[in-house]
mmCIF file of C-alpha atoms in Angstrom:
data_model
loop_
_atom_site.group_PDB
_atom_site.id
_atom_site.type_symbol
_atom_site.label_atom_id
_atom_site.label_comp_id
_atom_site.label_asym_id
_atom_site.label_seq_id
_atom_site.Cartn_x
_atom_site.Cartn_y
_atom_site.Cartn_z
ATOM 1 C CA MET A 1 2.377 -6.121 7.153
ATOM 2 C CA THR A 2 1.713 -8.158 4.089
ATOM 3 C CA ILE A 3 3.573 -7.042 1.022
ATOM 4 C CA ALA A 4 2.653 -8.844 -2.175
ATOM 5 C CA ALA A 5 5.922 -9.822 -3.781
ATOM 6 C CA ALA A 6 6.293 -9.783 -7.510
ATOM 7 C CA GLY A 7 5.868 -13.167 -9.140
ATOM 8 C CA VAL A 8 7.053 -14.987 -12.220
ATOM 9 C CA ILE A 9 4.255 -15.627 -14.693
ATOM 10 C CA ALA A 10 6.183 -16.763 -17.759
ATOM 11 C CA ALA A 11 9.617 -17.771 -18.967
ATOM 12 C CA SER A 12 10.723 -19.422 -22.153
ATOM 13 C CA ALA A 13 10.650 -23.190 -21.916
ATOM 14 C CA PRO A 14 12.929 -25.661 -23.664
ATOM 15 C CA HIS A 15 11.627 -26.889 -27.004
ATOM 16 C CA SER A 16 12.936 -28.759 -30.002
ATOM 17 C CA GLY A 17 15.343 -26.814 -32.209
ATOM 18 C CA SER A 18 19.041 -26.697 -32.856
ATOM 19 C CA SER A 19 19.629 -23.028 -31.903
ATOM 20 C CA GLU A 20 17.546 -21.327 -29.231
ATOM 21 C CA ILE A 21 17.478 -18.907 -26.345
ATOM 22 C CA ILE A 22 16.139 -20.231 -23.033
ATOM 23 C CA VAL A 23 15.332 -17.772 -20.231
ATOM 24 C CA THR A 24 15.036 -18.702 -16.566
ATOM 25 C CA THR A 25 14.132 -16.509 -13.615
ATOM 26 C CA SER A 26 14.398 -16.769 -9.856
ATOM 27 C CA ALA A 27 11.523 -15.851 -7.585
ATOM 28 C CA ALA A 28 11.105 -12.109 -7.417
ATOM 29 C CA LYS A 29 11.113 -10.619 -3.933
ATOM 30 C CA SER A 30 10.005 -7.339 -2.516
ATOM 31 C CA ASP A 31 12.890 -5.376 -1.027
ATOM 32 C CA PHE A 32 10.577 -2.917 0.728
ATOM 33 C CA SER A 33 11.252 -3.286 4.434
ATOM 34 C CA ALA A 34 8.346 -1.631 6.258
ATOM 35 C CA ASP A 35 6.745 -3.743 8.980
ATOM 36 C CA ASN A 36 3.437 -2.372 10.227
ATOM 37 C CA PHE A 37 3.985 0.655 12.470
ATOM 38 C CA LYS A 38 7.661 -0.020 13.162
ATOM 39 C CA ALA A 39 10.542 1.997 11.787
ATOM 40 C CA ALA A 40 12.076 0.607 8.624
ATOM 41 C CA ARG A 41 14.878 -1.833 9.235
ATOM 42 C CA ALA A 42 18.296 -1.229 7.768
ATOM 43 C CA VAL A 43 18.513 -2.696 4.294
ATOM 44 C CA THR A 44 21.698 -4.550 3.392
ATOM 45 C CA PRO A 45 22.806 -3.464 -0.095
ATOM 46 C CA GLN A 46 22.699 -6.180 -2.715
ATOM 47 C CA ALA A 47 25.459 -6.779 -5.218
ATOM 48 C CA GLY A 48 24.994 -4.703 -8.331
ATOM 49 C CA GLU A 49 22.037 -2.683 -7.131
ATOM 50 C CA PRO A 50 21.706 0.886 -8.479
ATOM 51 C CA ALA A 51 22.889 3.773 -6.308
ATOM 52 C CA GLY A 52 20.149 4.863 -3.915
ATOM 53 C CA TYR A 53 18.002 1.842 -4.687
ATOM 54 C CA CYS A 54 15.036 1.364 -2.342
ATOM 55 C CA LYS A 55 16.074 4.155 0.018
ATOM 56 C CA GLN A 56 13.368 4.466 2.648
ATOM 57 C CA PRO A 57 12.739 7.016 5.389
ATOM 58 C CA ASN A 58 13.499 6.039 8.944
ATOM 59 C CA PRO A 59 11.149 6.322 10.695
ATOM 60 C CA MET A 60 8.681 5.166 8.094
ATOM 61 C CA THR A 61 5.725 7.370 7.140
ATOM 62 C CA THR A 62 2.183 6.413 6.200
ATOM 63 C CA ALA A 63 2.543 8.161 2.843
ATOM 64 C CA VAL A 64 5.616 6.116 1.888
ATOM 65 C CA ASN A 65 4.152 2.897 3.267
ATOM 66 C CA ARG A 66 1.031 3.331 1.098
ATOM 67 C CA THR A 67 2.881 4.236 -2.094
ATOM 68 C CA MET A 68 6.381 2.707 -2.261
ATOM 69 C CA ASP A 69 7.561 -0.695 -3.411
ATOM 70 C CA CYS A 70 10.813 -2.072 -4.782
ATOM 71 C CA TYR A 71 11.810 -5.509 -5.922
ATOM 72 C CA SER A 72 14.471 -7.266 -7.920
ATOM 73 C CA MET A 73 14.276 -10.045 -10.503
ATOM 74 C CA PRO A 74 17.362 -12.162 -11.356
ATOM 75 C CA ILE A 75 17.286 -13.404 -14.965
ATOM 76 C CA THR A 76 19.494 -15.906 -16.784
ATOM 77 C CA VAL A 77 19.540 -16.019 -20.579
ATOM 78 C CA SER A 78 21.015 -19.243 -21.922
ATOM 79 C CA VAL A 79 22.149 -19.587 -25.523
ATOM 80 C CA LYS A 80 21.806 -23.196 -26.644
ATOM 81 C CA LYS A 81 22.905 -25.064 -29.744
ATOM 82 C CA ASN A 82 21.840 -28.665 -30.317
ATOM 83 C CA GLY A 83 20.702 -28.839 -26.685
ATOM 84 C CA ARG A 84 24.058 -27.691 -25.323
ATOM 85 C CA THR A 85 24.565 -24.364 -23.570
ATOM 86 C CA VAL A 86 27.114 -22.348 -25.507
ATOM 87 C CA GLY A 87 26.703 -19.053 -23.654
ATOM 88 C CA THR A 88 24.925 -17.372 -20.724
ATOM 89 C CA ALA A 89 24.048 -13.850 -19.670
ATOM 90 C CA LYS A 90 23.033 -13.263 -16.063
ATOM 91 C CA PHE A 91 21.663 -9.965 -14.764
ATOM 92 C CA THR A 92 19.119 -8.486 -12.354
ATOM 93 C CA VAL A 93 16.259 -6.098 -13.087
ATOM 94 C CA TRP A 94 15.733 -3.545 -10.313
ATOM 95 C CA HIS A 95 12.345 -1.871 -9.829
ATOM 96 C CA GLU A 96 11.525 1.125 -7.658
ATOM 97 C CA ILE A 97 7.926 2.360 -7.577
ATOM 98 C CA HIS A 98 6.423 5.434 -5.963
ATOM 99 C CA LEU A 99 2.683 5.594 -6.545
ATOM 100 C CA ASN A 100 1.013 8.998 -6.314
ATOM 101 C CA LEU A 101 -1.487 9.886 -3.568
ATOM 102 C CA LYS A 102 -2.619 12.913 -5.571
ATOM 103 C CA SER A 103 -2.583 11.664 -9.142
ATOM 104 C CA VAL A 104 -3.269 8.604 -11.287
ATOM 105 C CA LYS A 105 0.034 9.116 -13.112
ATOM 106 C CA TRP A 106 3.421 7.894 -11.941
ATOM 107 C CA SER A 107 6.759 6.832 -13.396
ATOM 108 C CA GLU A 108 8.483 3.692 -12.171
ATOM 109 C CA LYS A 109 12.277 3.554 -12.263
ATOM 110 C CA ILE A 110 13.669 0.350 -13.773
ATOM 111 C CA THR A 111 17.320 -0.592 -14.090
ATOM 112 C CA VAL A 112 18.511 -3.570 -16.109
ATOM 113 C CA GLY A 113 21.768 -4.415 -14.370
ATOM 114 C CA LYS A 114 25.064 -5.194 -16.053
ATOM 115 C CA ALA A 115 25.023 -8.657 -17.579
ATOM 116 C CA SER A 116 27.666 -11.180 -16.607
ATOM 117 C CA LYS A 117 28.309 -13.096 -19.842
ATOM 118 C CA THR A 118 30.058 -16.336 -20.682
ATOM 119 C CA GLY A 119 30.661 -18.037 -24.016
ATOM 120 C CA ASN A 120 28.603 -17.044 -27.037
ATOM 121 C CA ALA A 121 26.282 -14.599 -25.258
ATOM 122 C CA SER A 122 27.131 -11.501 -27.248
ATOM 123 C CA GLY A 123 24.670 -9.714 -29.516
ATOM 124 C CA ILE A 124 21.489 -10.540 -27.576
ATOM 125 C CA ILE A 125 18.894 -7.883 -28.454
ATOM 126 C CA THR A 126 16.490 -7.126 -25.618
ATOM 127 C CA THR A 127 13.084 -5.461 -25.854
ATOM 128 C CA PHE A 128 11.040 -4.343 -22.836
ATOM 129 C CA HIS A 129 7.220 -4.578 -23.003
ATOM 130 C CA PRO A 130 5.331 -3.439 -19.865
ATOM 131 C CA SER A 131 1.545 -3.751 -19.639
ATOM 132 C CA CYS A 132 -1.195 -3.338 -17.037
ATOM 133 C CA GLY A 133 -4.915 -4.082 -16.675
ATOM 134 C CA SER A 134 -8.208 -2.438 -17.489
ATOM 135 C CA GLY A 135 -8.188 1.335 -17.116
ATOM 136 C CA CYS A 136 -4.390 1.406 -17.004
ATOM 137 C CA GLN A 137 -1.902 2.389 -19.669
ATOM 138 C CA VAL A 138 1.867 1.988 -19.406
ATOM 139 C CA HIS A 139 4.747 2.523 -21.804
ATOM 140 C CA ALA A 140 8.497 2.076 -21.569
ATOM 141 C CA GLY A 141 10.633 5.197 -21.295
ATOM 142 C CA GLY A 142 14.239 6.325 -21.120
ATOM 143 C CA ASN A 143 16.898 3.817 -22.111
ATOM 144 C CA LEU A 144 14.317 1.015 -22.112
ATOM 145 C CA ALA A 145 12.024 2.617 -24.674
ATOM 146 C CA SER A 146 13.708 0.899 -27.627
ATOM 147 C CA PRO A 147 15.528 -2.423 -28.143
ATOM 148 C CA PHE A 148 19.063 -2.636 -26.758
ATOM 149 C CA THR A 149 21.966 -5.072 -26.702
ATOM 150 C CA LEU A 150 22.260 -6.919 -23.419
ATOM 151 C CA GLY A 151 25.477 -5.972 -21.677
ATOM 152 C CA SER A 152 26.063 -2.753 -19.749
ATOM 153 C CA ALA A 153 23.517 -1.479 -17.184
ATOM 154 C CA ARG A 154 20.621 0.589 -18.515
ATOM 155 C CA THR A 155 18.064 2.670 -16.622
ATOM 156 C CA GLY A 156 14.643 3.553 -17.932
ATOM 157 C CA SER A 157 11.069 3.729 -16.762
ATOM 158 C CA ALA A 158 7.558 2.368 -16.975
ATOM 159 C CA ASN A 159 5.238 5.373 -17.217
ATOM 160 C CA HIS A 160 1.717 4.701 -15.954
ATOM 161 C CA THR A 161 -1.612 6.457 -16.400
ATOM 162 C CA PHE A 162 -4.817 5.173 -14.780
ATOM 163 C CA THR A 163 -8.422 6.059 -15.521
ATOM 164 C CA VAL A 164 -10.925 5.926 -12.643
ATOM 165 C CA SER A 165 -14.242 7.507 -11.770
ATOM 166 C CA ARG A 166 -15.990 7.999 -8.439
ATOM 167 C CA GLY A 167 -17.590 4.797 -7.261
ATOM 168 C CA HIS A 168 -15.369 2.639 -9.455
ATOM 169 C CA PRO A 169 -11.941 2.058 -7.889
ATOM 170 C CA ARG A 170 -9.701 -0.282 -9.853
ATOM 171 C CA SER A 171 -6.978 -2.690 -8.800
ATOM 172 C CA THR A 172 -4.360 -4.234 -11.043
ATOM 173 C CA HIS A 173 -0.652 -4.980 -11.336
ATOM 174 C CA THR A 174 2.015 -4.308 -13.911
ATOM 175 C CA ARG A 175 3.299 -7.103 -16.119
ATOM 176 C CA TYR A 176 6.933 -6.828 -17.169
ATOM 177 C CA GLU A 177 8.000 -8.731 -20.281
ATOM 178 C CA PHE A 178 11.512 -8.922 -21.696
ATOM 179 C CA ASP A 179 12.059 -10.463 -25.121
ATOM 180 C CA PHE A 180 15.519 -11.725 -26.162
ATOM 181 C CA LYS A 181 16.658 -12.249 -29.760
ATOM 182 C CA LYS A 182 19.950 -13.327 -31.307
ATOM 183 C CA PRO A 183 20.503 -13.798 -35.029
ATOM 184 C CA GLY A 184 20.250 -17.471 -35.938
ATOM 185 C CA TYR A 185 18.499 -18.450 -32.702
ATOM 186 C CA THR A 186 14.878 -18.928 -31.717
ATOM 187 C CA SER A 187 13.916 -16.042 -29.406
ATOM 188 C CA GLY A 188 13.108 -16.342 -25.700
ATOM 189 C CA GLU A 189 11.223 -14.258 -23.159
ATOM 190 C CA ALA A 190 10.670 -13.707 -19.454
ATOM 191 C CA ALA A 191 7.613 -12.107 -17.871
ATOM 192 C CA TYR A 192 6.596 -11.453 -14.276
ATOM 193 C CA VAL A 193 4.145 -9.283 -12.343
ATOM 194 C CA GLY A 194 4.579 -6.690 -9.622
ATOM 195 C CA SER A 195 2.547 -5.995 -6.489
ATOM 196 C CA THR A 196 -1.146 -5.162 -6.798
ATOM 197 C CA TYR A 197 -2.007 -1.462 -6.582
ATOM 198 C CA ARG A 198 -5.348 0.361 -6.565
ATOM 199 C CA CYS A 199 -6.449 3.739 -7.884
ATOM 200 C CA ASP A 200 -9.627 5.567 -6.864
ATOM 201 C CA ASP A 201 -11.394 8.911 -7.001
ATOM 202 C CA GLU A 202 -13.618 8.446 -3.953
ATOM 203 C CA ASP A 203 -12.797 11.551 -1.902
ATOM 204 C CA ARG A 204 -13.953 14.901 -3.278
ATOM 205 C CA GLN A 205 -11.413 16.897 -1.266
ATOM 206 C CA TYR A 206 -8.306 14.855 -2.082
ATOM 207 C CA GLY A 207 -9.196 13.625 -5.557
ATOM 208 C CA ALA A 208 -7.848 10.633 -7.434
ATOM 209 C CA GLY A 209 -4.712 8.764 -6.389
ATOM 210 C CA CYS A 210 -3.152 5.328 -6.107
ATOM 211 C CA VAL A 211 -1.923 3.132 -3.223
ATOM 212 C CA TYR A 212 -0.931 -0.379 -2.235
ATOM 213 C CA PRO A 213 -4.187 -1.296 -0.451
ATOM 214 C CA THR A 214 -2.871 -4.131 1.738
ATOM 215 C CA ARG A 215 -0.445 -1.880 3.609
ATOM 216 C CA ILE A 216 -1.557 -1.144 7.169
ATOM 217 C CA SER A 217 -1.622 2.604 7.832
ATOM 218 C CA VAL A 218 -1.325 4.569 11.058
ATOM 219 C CA GLU A 219 -3.338 7.667 11.935
ATOM 220 C CA LYS A 220 -1.666 10.190 12.205
ATOM 221 C CA ASP A 221 1.664 8.652 11.313
ATOM 222 C CA TRP A 222 3.940 5.898 12.554
ATOM 223 C CA THR A 223 5.774 7.858 15.241
ATOM 224 C CA LYS A 224 3.260 10.666 15.822
ATOM 225 C CA LEU A 225 0.255 10.727 18.101
ATOM 226 C CA SER A 226 -3.095 11.081 16.410
ATOM 227 C CA ASP A 227 -4.821 14.410 16.950
ATOM 228 C CA MET A 228 -7.559 12.318 18.591
ATOM 229 C CA ALA A 229 -5.161 11.655 21.466
ATOM 230 C CA ASN A 230 -5.513 15.309 22.460
ATOM 231 C CA LEU A 231 -9.317 15.203 22.642
ATOM 232 C CA PRO A 232 -9.866 14.656 26.404
ATOM 233 C CA GLY A 233 -12.885 12.371 26.304
ATOM 234 C CA ILE A 234 -12.255 10.607 23.013
ATOM 235 C CA GLY A 235 -8.533 10.097 23.634
ATOM 236 C CA ASP A 236 -9.328 8.599 27.028
ATOM 237 C CA ASN A 237 -11.883 6.217 25.515
ATOM 238 C CA ILE A 238 -9.479 4.982 22.837
ATOM 239 C CA ARG A 239 -6.677 4.389 25.351
ATOM 240 C CA LYS A 240 -9.055 2.545 27.685
ATOM 241 C CA VAL A 241 -9.892 -0.071 25.055
ATOM 242 C CA GLN A 242 -6.435 -0.238 23.490
ATOM 243 C CA GLY A 243 -4.903 -0.872 26.904
ATOM 244 C CA ALA A 244 -7.079 -3.907 27.638
ATOM 245 C CA GLY A 245 -8.123 -7.210 26.124
ATOM 246 C CA LEU A 246 -7.243 -7.472 22.429
ATOM 247 C CA HIS A 247 -5.645 -3.994 22.210
ATOM 248 C CA ILE A 248 -7.872 -3.324 19.202
ATOM 249 C CA GLY A 249 -6.382 -0.768 16.847
ATOM 250 C CA TYR A 250 -3.211 -0.266 18.894
ATOM 251 C CA PRO A 251 -0.175 -0.052 16.591
ATOM 252 C CA GLY A 252 1.261 -3.517 16.138
ATOM 253 C CA SER A 253 -1.665 -5.376 17.729
ATOM 254 C CA SER A 254 -3.104 -8.483 16.092
ATOM 255 C CA VAL A 255 -6.444 -6.709 15.574
ATOM 256 C CA PRO A 256 -6.013 -3.597 13.407
ATOM 257 C CA LEU A 257 -9.057 -1.505 12.613
ATOM 258 C CA THR A 258 -10.725 -2.075 9.237
ATOM 259 C CA ARG A 259 -12.697 0.606 7.451
ATOM 260 C CA ALA A 260 -16.367 -0.359 7.123
ATOM 261 C CA THR A 261 -18.888 0.464 4.428
ATOM 262 C CA LYS A 262 -21.303 3.335 5.080
ATOM 263 C CA ALA A 263 -24.143 0.872 5.628
ATOM 264 C CA GLN A 264 -22.103 -1.042 8.211
ATOM 265 C CA ALA A 265 -21.064 2.196 9.943
ATOM 266 C CA ASP A 266 -24.699 3.312 10.216
ATOM 267 C CA GLN A 267 -25.649 -0.068 11.661
ATOM 268 C CA ASN A 268 -22.800 0.132 14.179
ATOM 269 C CA ARG A 269 -24.005 3.536 15.398
ATOM 270 C CA ARG A 270 -27.553 2.262 15.875
ATOM 271 C CA GLU A 271 -26.300 -0.702 17.903
ATOM 272 C CA VAL A 272 -24.073 1.191 20.317
ATOM 273 C CA CYS A 273 -24.957 4.884 20.264
ATOM 274 C CA GLY A 274 -28.528 4.772 18.981
ATOM 275 C CA PRO A 275 -31.295 7.232 19.939
ATOM 276 C CA THR A 276 -32.358 5.149 22.953
ATOM 277 C CA VAL A 277 -28.922 5.509 24.541
ATOM 278 C CA GLN A 278 -28.944 8.477 26.890
ATOM 279 C CA PRO A 279 -26.367 9.793 29.380
ATOM 280 C CA THR A 280 -26.862 9.696 33.113
ATOM 281 C CA PRO A 281 -25.826 12.663 35.290
ATOM 282 C CA SER A 282 -22.617 10.851 36.256
ATOM 283 C CA ASP A 283 -21.633 10.636 32.564
ATOM 284 C CA ILE A 284 -21.355 14.428 32.226
ATOM 285 C CA TRP A 285 -17.814 15.332 33.252
ATOM 286 C CA TRP A 286 -17.791 18.804 31.623
ATOM 287 C CA THR A 287 -19.882 21.949 31.837
ATOM 288 C CA VAL A 288 -22.815 21.915 29.440
ATOM 289 C CA ASP A 289 -23.639 25.400 28.161
ATOM 290 C CA PRO A 290 -27.189 25.544 26.725
ATOM 291 C CA SER A 291 -26.132 28.452 24.517
ATOM 292 C CA ASP A 292 -23.204 26.470 23.044
ATOM 293 C CA ASP A 293 -24.271 23.607 20.791
ATOM 294 C CA GLY A 294 -20.781 22.137 20.921
ATOM 295 C CA THR A 295 -21.075 21.302 24.617
ATOM 296 C CA LYS A 296 -24.134 19.079 24.211
ATOM 297 C CA PRO A 297 -23.572 15.439 25.244
ATOM 298 C CA SER A 298 -22.575 13.146 22.382
ATOM 299 C CA CYS A 299 -22.033 9.386 22.476
ATOM 300 C CA ASP A 300 -18.498 8.359 21.485
ATOM 301 C CA GLU A 301 -17.707 4.733 20.712
ATOM 302 C CA TYR A 302 -14.486 2.825 20.281
ATOM 303 C CA PRO A 303 -13.819 0.865 18.147
ATOM 304 C CA PHE A 304 -15.154 3.509 15.792
ATOM 305 C CA ALA A 305 -18.502 3.020 14.080
ATOM 306 C CA GLU A 306 -16.634 3.527 10.788
ATOM 307 C CA THR A 307 -14.824 0.203 11.305
ATOM 308 C CA THR A 308 -15.866 -3.426 11.033
ATOM 309 C CA GLN A 309 -14.712 -3.809 14.649
ATOM 310 C CA GLY A 310 -17.374 -1.288 15.741
ATOM 311 C CA GLY A 311 -20.924 -1.830 16.933
ATOM 312 C CA ASN A 312 -21.499 -4.984 18.961
ATOM 313 C CA THR A 313 -18.698 -6.920 17.274
ATOM 314 C CA TYR A 314 -16.858 -7.180 20.604
ATOM 315 C CA ASN A 315 -17.883 -7.102 24.243
ATOM 316 C CA PRO A 316 -16.259 -4.914 26.933
ATOM 317 C CA PRO A 317 -13.400 -4.403 27.645
ATOM 318 C CA ASN A 318 -12.826 -4.585 23.882
ATOM 319 C CA ARG A 319 -15.390 -1.864 23.253
ATOM 320 C CA SER A 320 -16.538 1.153 25.201
ATOM 321 C CA ILE A 321 -18.706 4.256 24.973
ATOM 322 C CA LYS A 322 -18.066 7.582 26.614
ATOM 323 C CA TRP A 323 -20.154 10.729 26.635
ATOM 324 C CA VAL A 324 -18.192 13.677 25.330
ATOM 325 C CA PRO A 325 -18.940 17.245 24.238
ATOM 326 C CA LEU A 326 -20.433 17.286 20.739
ATOM 327 C CA LYS A 327 -17.554 19.420 19.453
ATOM 328 C CA GLU A 328 -15.120 16.568 20.295
ATOM 329 C CA ASN A 329 -17.112 14.105 18.224
ATOM 330 C CA ARG A 330 -17.227 16.583 15.364
ATOM 331 C CA GLN A 331 -13.462 17.040 15.538
ATOM 332 C CA GLN A 332 -12.940 13.292 15.603
ATOM 333 C CA GLY A 333 -15.136 12.855 12.543
ATOM 334 C CA GLY A 334 -13.045 15.400 10.654
ATOM 335 C CA ILE A 335 -9.786 13.697 11.663
ATOM 336 C CA ILE A 336 -10.978 10.298 10.460
ATOM 337 C CA ARG A 337 -12.407 11.618 7.187
ATOM 338 C CA THR A 338 -9.160 13.472 6.457
ATOM 339 C CA PHE A 339 -7.112 10.353 7.165
ATOM 340 C CA PHE A 340 -9.280 8.159 4.945
ATOM 341 C CA GLY A 341 -9.229 10.681 2.116
ATOM 342 C CA ARG A 342 -5.553 11.645 2.184
ATOM 343 C CA TYR A 343 -4.299 8.058 2.178
ATOM 344 C CA HIS A 344 -7.088 6.506 0.090
ATOM 345 C CA LEU A 345 -8.353 4.084 2.724
ATOM 346 C CA LEU A 346 -11.438 2.404 1.308
ATOM 347 C CA PRO A 347 -13.746 -0.153 2.949
ATOM 348 C CA GLY A 348 -11.680 -3.230 3.767
ATOM 349 C CA ASP A 349 -8.403 -1.315 4.285
ATOM 350 C CA LYS A 350 -6.700 -1.714 7.655
ATOM 351 C CA PHE A 351 -5.189 0.878 9.974
ATOM 352 C CA TYR A 352 -4.043 1.636 13.515
ATOM 353 C CA VAL A 353 -4.584 4.653 15.757
ATOM 354 C CA GLN A 354 -1.671 6.078 17.720
ATOM 355 C CA ALA A 355 -3.388 7.468 20.847
ATOM 356 C CA GLY A 356 -0.654 6.991 23.428
ATOM 357 C CA ALA A 357 -0.644 4.787 26.491
#
């Protein structure tokens, strides 16, 4: 799974002047440990991290995988006089984010760790300025809402509100800026960005919410079989393809499924299960009841038409059709729509299906 790590976008650079504050940062790293469908690995605590920092469920869940991130940023503030360092303050900023599947509002926990100071590093006033992109508003809260003297650990928040409308999902990231001032010295700053998140209001049943779109999801969940596995014909068809060739869509395979656009899904259906495709008597493995619409033959395809791997993208054994009772196909459609809506999977998002072996 690809997790976009936070990155440094600005830090104060040396310049002419007899008294100045210079800020340097190390590369930020994501401390979120999920890896595709696997259970979260044990996370080794880091020195100085807040209690409970980045605590993740084991086994991992799709909900957490789509919404959680945490990362740390080491910062060094150097106090210089006539080009010579006369004091330093070193600390780490700890971020823990839980986006909201059911709302466009969330509060990110941020802890500015205790500063280790040497020399003339006292009295450094720090101000936190978060910002985010179009359609997003964020303001500092808690003990980070107003300027503070760098020293003891402080915990606050970055409180986000997004604005989206149906048909217009938005992606952005949060920019974190810290300004440092000391009487008699030119001020310095450090700024960096977090992982990209996306908010949308595309599903009428589940409403607006926000996720990390690059995270690979699993239907139904990482350690649970999909409800499709219990549909006799459809479950068999999925397992047949996942057990051969490229193992398309099987958890952990190199070819996850990717949600397609509606136009692509319609094209996939025409290619594989179009009106000219009809079952033969040997394809009917159940009792068809003329009085029960749900028992009518229905063409099931895997990879699903709703994915970019569907249609004629692959040849057998990496694709297959199976005739199933219409009620199975209807159930499958409901399962997929619920999964897409609940976890905000939009066209281009990747996922696996846990159908058993």
